[in-house]
Amino acid sequence: FFFLFTPPTMSRRLATTARRLATPFLVWQRRSAAPALSVMVSTAARRYSTQLPRPAAPLPSQRVEGRRHATDFIEDDETLKNLSHVDKLKLKAMMDSGDVISDVDMEKAVKDRTLDDELLPDFEGGAVERCSQGLVMAKEVMQKGHIAAALNMTEAALRRAYREGTSADKELLDIVAEGHLIAGTVRQRMGNWEAALVHLDAAVQNNPQAAARNPAFYYGQGASNAVLGNLSEALAAWSLCSVAVDEDPSLAAEMPWLRVVLPINIGQTLLRMNKPDAGLDSLIGAERAIADANIPEEFAASARPAVHYYRALCLATKGEHPEACASWHLFDQTKGAADEELLEAKWKERWLQHSVRSLFLAASAMPPDSPKAVEWMDRANAQTLSLIEECPDYGRGWWLRGDCLHTMGDAEGALAAYMKVLDCEDSSTGAIAQSVRVLAGRCLLDLKRPSEAEAMFEEELKQPNPDRRATAGLAAALCEQGGEERLARADAIVKEQMEALRGKESDEAKESKADLTTVGAQSAAQRGESLEDQEKMLLQALGVDPGNPRAQSLLQQVRQQLEEKKKEEAAK
């Protein structure tokens, strides 16, 4: 019944309305008389108090006095004459208490009472019997497939219970808790997670004993809170559910799947809270539960991919990308049997995106020609191709495809992929487009098309919050084209930006410093300065950012020239 990670499909307005309608369920009425009687008391009190001399706005004391005197005509009043003897005693007790009920409360109570009478028959008996029979009828309607009608009848039965019963009736408390569970479950199935949470919270607050006996209450609370982004509350609810299952062997035997699902849910929640180590510990618990002989193999097979999925994300978050690649590989092999309710929304697109990222980062930490690095890049290439085939309008997929091709040395293919990103609706603007323009400009530099690269970087620098890397790219494009004016402008950019980056040691700042130092080496080459000076500057750039590809490429070229120079000198 619980759809954990599907985002709400109902509108915010509908959810807010549902919360307002369900609000009376949160706290049991403190007084023993019912809201319907409250309306009658207020009506009688106002009718009597209007005959008293008073200011334009009646004082609370006058209102109370009116209520007390109204007792005199209860037996004769047309509105109240059909009340039972017990209800009349309750009515008098309310009058004596001096409770003041607002017009808004009275109007809502009248509407609720009218609606409930339309939805449910006027069953005989007390609050327990009337609520119970209403829930039975709602279940029958639900079994026929009329979900919305069943939900309305369930909530009507609950409102009757709150009007006519008291919190001292333990049997009624159990019935009401069951009604809240049914209503909360149906609300979740309809995607109305906020209203579902109202029902489940009401059940747990009013009858914690029932919640302790049935883990579905805490499980449902966790599901709604997780979807709504209340991660601490979701973690607490699922943890309570886990404790209930661990402490009661009968629950574990009756619902063995909970021993697997709960640690998966707890693990992914901890991951969302940026606690990957704790998340991994919880997922290890899920793996142990899956290995238990009491877990049906069919269910174990459907849950195993979720464990691999969240384990890979936890490892990637910790920066352990080789291990994450291994988990993504296991997920790829088992995802066909996955229970999609245990995975996040849009997992089909996202798992490839996360997997390719880990493959890139794992390969970049190894020598480019090593067998493992080649294997990972081949896998990344195949996965990016699958991603854009399955989702041709997914901008991030084309972005990853461009990164993959660029890393493998195909600048032309990478440029085409990056330009495709700018055509996709989900990535034509914003941070993705800004980053892609810089990457496309770098591809143009690699393809020896500096004038086009200059235009690309200039376009990025015109954006409201441009990518800082575009400045170094522009300087590099100016250097590539040569000419005193362009070189002077490039040198000015390098000097200004290096001064702005002084004292900054973030990864982004180090990358920018390395790019700018590399541009300085290019400018030195254009001005005819010595190869030794160029080598020194490039080594300085790589000292700041060892993985800078442009500095590595230029250093290799400079060293080749130095080697040729030494051979010429030796020949002479």
PDB file of N, CA, C and O in Angstrom, residues 18 30-31 94 98 109 132 136 145 152 168 206 211 299 315 320 340 373 407 416 442 503 546 557:
ATOM      1  N   ALA A  18      -6.992  18.985   1.929  1.00  0.00           N
ATOM      2  CA  ALA A  18      -7.118  17.716   2.652  1.00  0.00           C
ATOM      3  C   ALA A  18      -6.617  17.848   4.077  1.00  0.00           C
ATOM      4  O   ALA A  18      -7.204  17.312   5.017  1.00  0.00           O
ATOM      5  N   ARG A  30     -11.438  17.297  23.817  1.00  0.00           N
ATOM      6  CA  ARG A  30     -11.247  17.231  25.269  1.00  0.00           C
ATOM      7  C   ARG A  30     -12.559  17.173  26.033  1.00  0.00           C
ATOM      8  O   ARG A  30     -12.646  16.604  27.104  1.00  0.00           O
ATOM      9  N   ARG A  31     -13.592  17.768  25.460  1.00  0.00           N
ATOM     10  CA  ARG A  31     -14.866  17.728  26.176  1.00  0.00           C
ATOM     11  C   ARG A  31     -15.646  16.491  25.742  1.00  0.00           C
ATOM     12  O   ARG A  31     -15.449  15.962  24.658  1.00  0.00           O
ATOM     13  N   MET A  94     -22.124  21.187  28.775  1.00  0.00           N
ATOM     14  CA  MET A  94     -21.380  22.132  27.937  1.00  0.00           C
ATOM     15  C   MET A  94     -21.762  23.567  28.257  1.00  0.00           C
ATOM     16  O   MET A  94     -20.928  24.457  28.297  1.00  0.00           O
ATOM     17  N   GLY A  98     -19.248  26.835  29.931  1.00  0.00           N
ATOM     18  CA  GLY A  98     -18.997  28.164  29.374  1.00  0.00           C
ATOM     19  C   GLY A  98     -18.137  28.164  28.128  1.00  0.00           C
ATOM     20  O   GLY A  98     -17.534  29.172  27.802  1.00  0.00           O
ATOM     21  N   ALA A 109     -18.721  22.471  11.410  1.00  0.00           N
ATOM     22  CA  ALA A 109     -19.346  21.312  12.054  1.00  0.00           C
ATOM     23  C   ALA A 109     -20.676  20.965  11.384  1.00  0.00           C
ATOM     24  O   ALA A 109     -20.992  19.801  11.171  1.00  0.00           O
ATOM     25  N   SER A 132     -17.570   1.558  13.597  1.00  0.00           N
ATOM     26  CA  SER A 132     -17.174   0.252  13.068  1.00  0.00           C
ATOM     27  C   SER A 132     -17.983  -0.110  11.833  1.00  0.00           C
ATOM     28  O   SER A 132     -17.431  -0.569  10.827  1.00  0.00           O
ATOM     29  N   VAL A 136     -16.658  -0.769   7.951  1.00  0.00           N
ATOM     30  CA  VAL A 136     -16.978  -1.999   7.221  1.00  0.00           C
ATOM     31  C   VAL A 136     -17.571  -1.666   5.854  1.00  0.00           C
ATOM     32  O   VAL A 136     -17.200  -2.237   4.818  1.00  0.00           O
ATOM     33  N   GLY A 145     -13.518  -1.332  -5.937  1.00  0.00           N
ATOM     34  CA  GLY A 145     -12.695  -0.463  -6.764  1.00  0.00           C
ATOM     35  C   GLY A 145     -13.024   1.006  -6.688  1.00  0.00           C
ATOM     36  O   GLY A 145     -12.410   1.816  -7.395  1.00  0.00           O
ATOM     37  N   ASN A 152     -13.882   8.775   1.306  1.00  0.00           N
ATOM     38  CA  ASN A 152     -14.840   9.719   1.893  1.00  0.00           C
ATOM     39  C   ASN A 152     -15.652   9.073   3.006  1.00  0.00           C
ATOM     40  O   ASN A 152     -15.901   9.684   4.049  1.00  0.00           O
ATOM     41  N   ALA A 168     -11.682   8.077  26.390  1.00  0.00           N
ATOM     42  CA  ALA A 168     -11.645   7.063  27.451  1.00  0.00           C
ATOM     43  C   ALA A 168     -12.108   5.697  26.953  1.00  0.00           C
ATOM     44  O   ALA A 168     -11.909   4.683  27.635  1.00  0.00           O
ATOM     45  N   ASN A 206      -3.000   9.432  19.147  1.00  0.00           N
ATOM     46  CA  ASN A 206      -4.169   9.071  19.948  1.00  0.00           C
ATOM     47  C   ASN A 206      -4.110   7.660  20.503  1.00  0.00           C
ATOM     48  O   ASN A 206      -4.727   7.372  21.528  1.00  0.00           O
ATOM     49  N   ALA A 211      -0.235   1.512  17.459  1.00  0.00           N
ATOM     50  CA  ALA A 211       0.904   1.689  16.558  1.00  0.00           C
ATOM     51  C   ALA A 211       2.024   0.711  16.890  1.00  0.00           C
ATOM     52  O   ALA A 211       2.710   0.203  15.997  1.00  0.00           O
ATOM     53  N   PHE A 299      11.165 -12.360  -3.354  1.00  0.00           N
ATOM     54  CA  PHE A 299      11.258 -11.020  -2.776  1.00  0.00           C
ATOM     55  C   PHE A 299      12.717 -10.593  -2.628  1.00  0.00           C
ATOM     56  O   PHE A 299      13.066  -9.440  -2.863  1.00  0.00           O
ATOM     57  N   LEU A 315      28.928   4.863  -1.597  1.00  0.00           N
ATOM     58  CA  LEU A 315      30.369   4.774  -1.884  1.00  0.00           C
ATOM     59  C   LEU A 315      30.831   5.956  -2.733  1.00  0.00           C
ATOM     60  O   LEU A 315      31.906   6.526  -2.495  1.00  0.00           O
ATOM     61  N   GLU A 320      34.732   6.852  -2.976  1.00  0.00           N
ATOM     62  CA  GLU A 320      35.293   5.525  -3.251  1.00  0.00           C
ATOM     63  C   GLU A 320      34.714   5.018  -4.573  1.00  0.00           C
ATOM     64  O   GLU A 320      33.888   4.102  -4.633  1.00  0.00           O
ATOM     65  N   GLU A 340      10.478  -1.524  -8.213  1.00  0.00           N
ATOM     66  CA  GLU A 340      10.714  -0.096  -8.449  1.00  0.00           C
ATOM     67  C   GLU A 340      10.263   0.777  -7.290  1.00  0.00           C
ATOM     68  O   GLU A 340      10.705   1.913  -7.165  1.00  0.00           O
ATOM     69  N   ALA A 373      41.603   1.216 -16.364  1.00  0.00           N
ATOM     70  CA  ALA A 373      41.105   2.518 -16.823  1.00  0.00           C
ATOM     71  C   ALA A 373      40.442   2.395 -18.191  1.00  0.00           C
ATOM     72  O   ALA A 373      39.382   2.991 -18.447  1.00  0.00           O
ATOM     73  N   THR A 407      37.128  12.791 -23.135  1.00  0.00           N
ATOM     74  CA  THR A 407      38.154  12.069 -22.384  1.00  0.00           C
ATOM     75  C   THR A 407      38.850  11.033 -23.263  1.00  0.00           C
ATOM     76  O   THR A 407      40.052  10.785 -23.118  1.00  0.00           O
ATOM     77  N   ALA A 416      29.935  17.992 -30.737  1.00  0.00           N
ATOM     78  CA  ALA A 416      28.569  17.768 -31.224  1.00  0.00           C
ATOM     79  C   ALA A 416      27.629  17.417 -30.069  1.00  0.00           C
ATOM     80  O   ALA A 416      26.483  17.881 -30.018  1.00  0.00           O
ATOM     81  N   ARG A 442      36.445  24.603 -25.056  1.00  0.00           N
ATOM     82  CA  ARG A 442      37.699  23.859 -24.947  1.00  0.00           C
ATOM     83  C   ARG A 442      37.848  22.866 -26.100  1.00  0.00           C
ATOM     84  O   ARG A 442      38.948  22.651 -26.622  1.00  0.00           O
ATOM     85  N   GLY A 503      45.328  33.516  -2.646  1.00  0.00           N
ATOM     86  CA  GLY A 503      44.916  33.044  -1.323  1.00  0.00           C
ATOM     87  C   GLY A 503      43.750  32.070  -1.330  1.00  0.00           C
ATOM     88  O   GLY A 503      43.385  31.528  -0.283  1.00  0.00           O
ATOM     89  N   PRO A 546      47.342  18.809 -10.886  1.00  0.00           N
ATOM     90  CA  PRO A 546      48.082  17.749 -11.600  1.00  0.00           C
ATOM     91  C   PRO A 546      47.308  17.124 -12.754  1.00  0.00           C
ATOM     92  O   PRO A 546      47.918  16.600 -13.693  1.00  0.00           O
ATOM     93  N   GLN A 557      54.221  18.672 -25.615  1.00  0.00           N
ATOM     94  CA  GLN A 557      54.719  19.311 -26.833  1.00  0.00           C
ATOM     95  C   GLN A 557      56.030  20.049 -26.585  1.00  0.00           C
ATOM     96  O   GLN A 557      56.985  19.959 -27.376  1.00  0.00           O
TER      97      GLN A 557
END
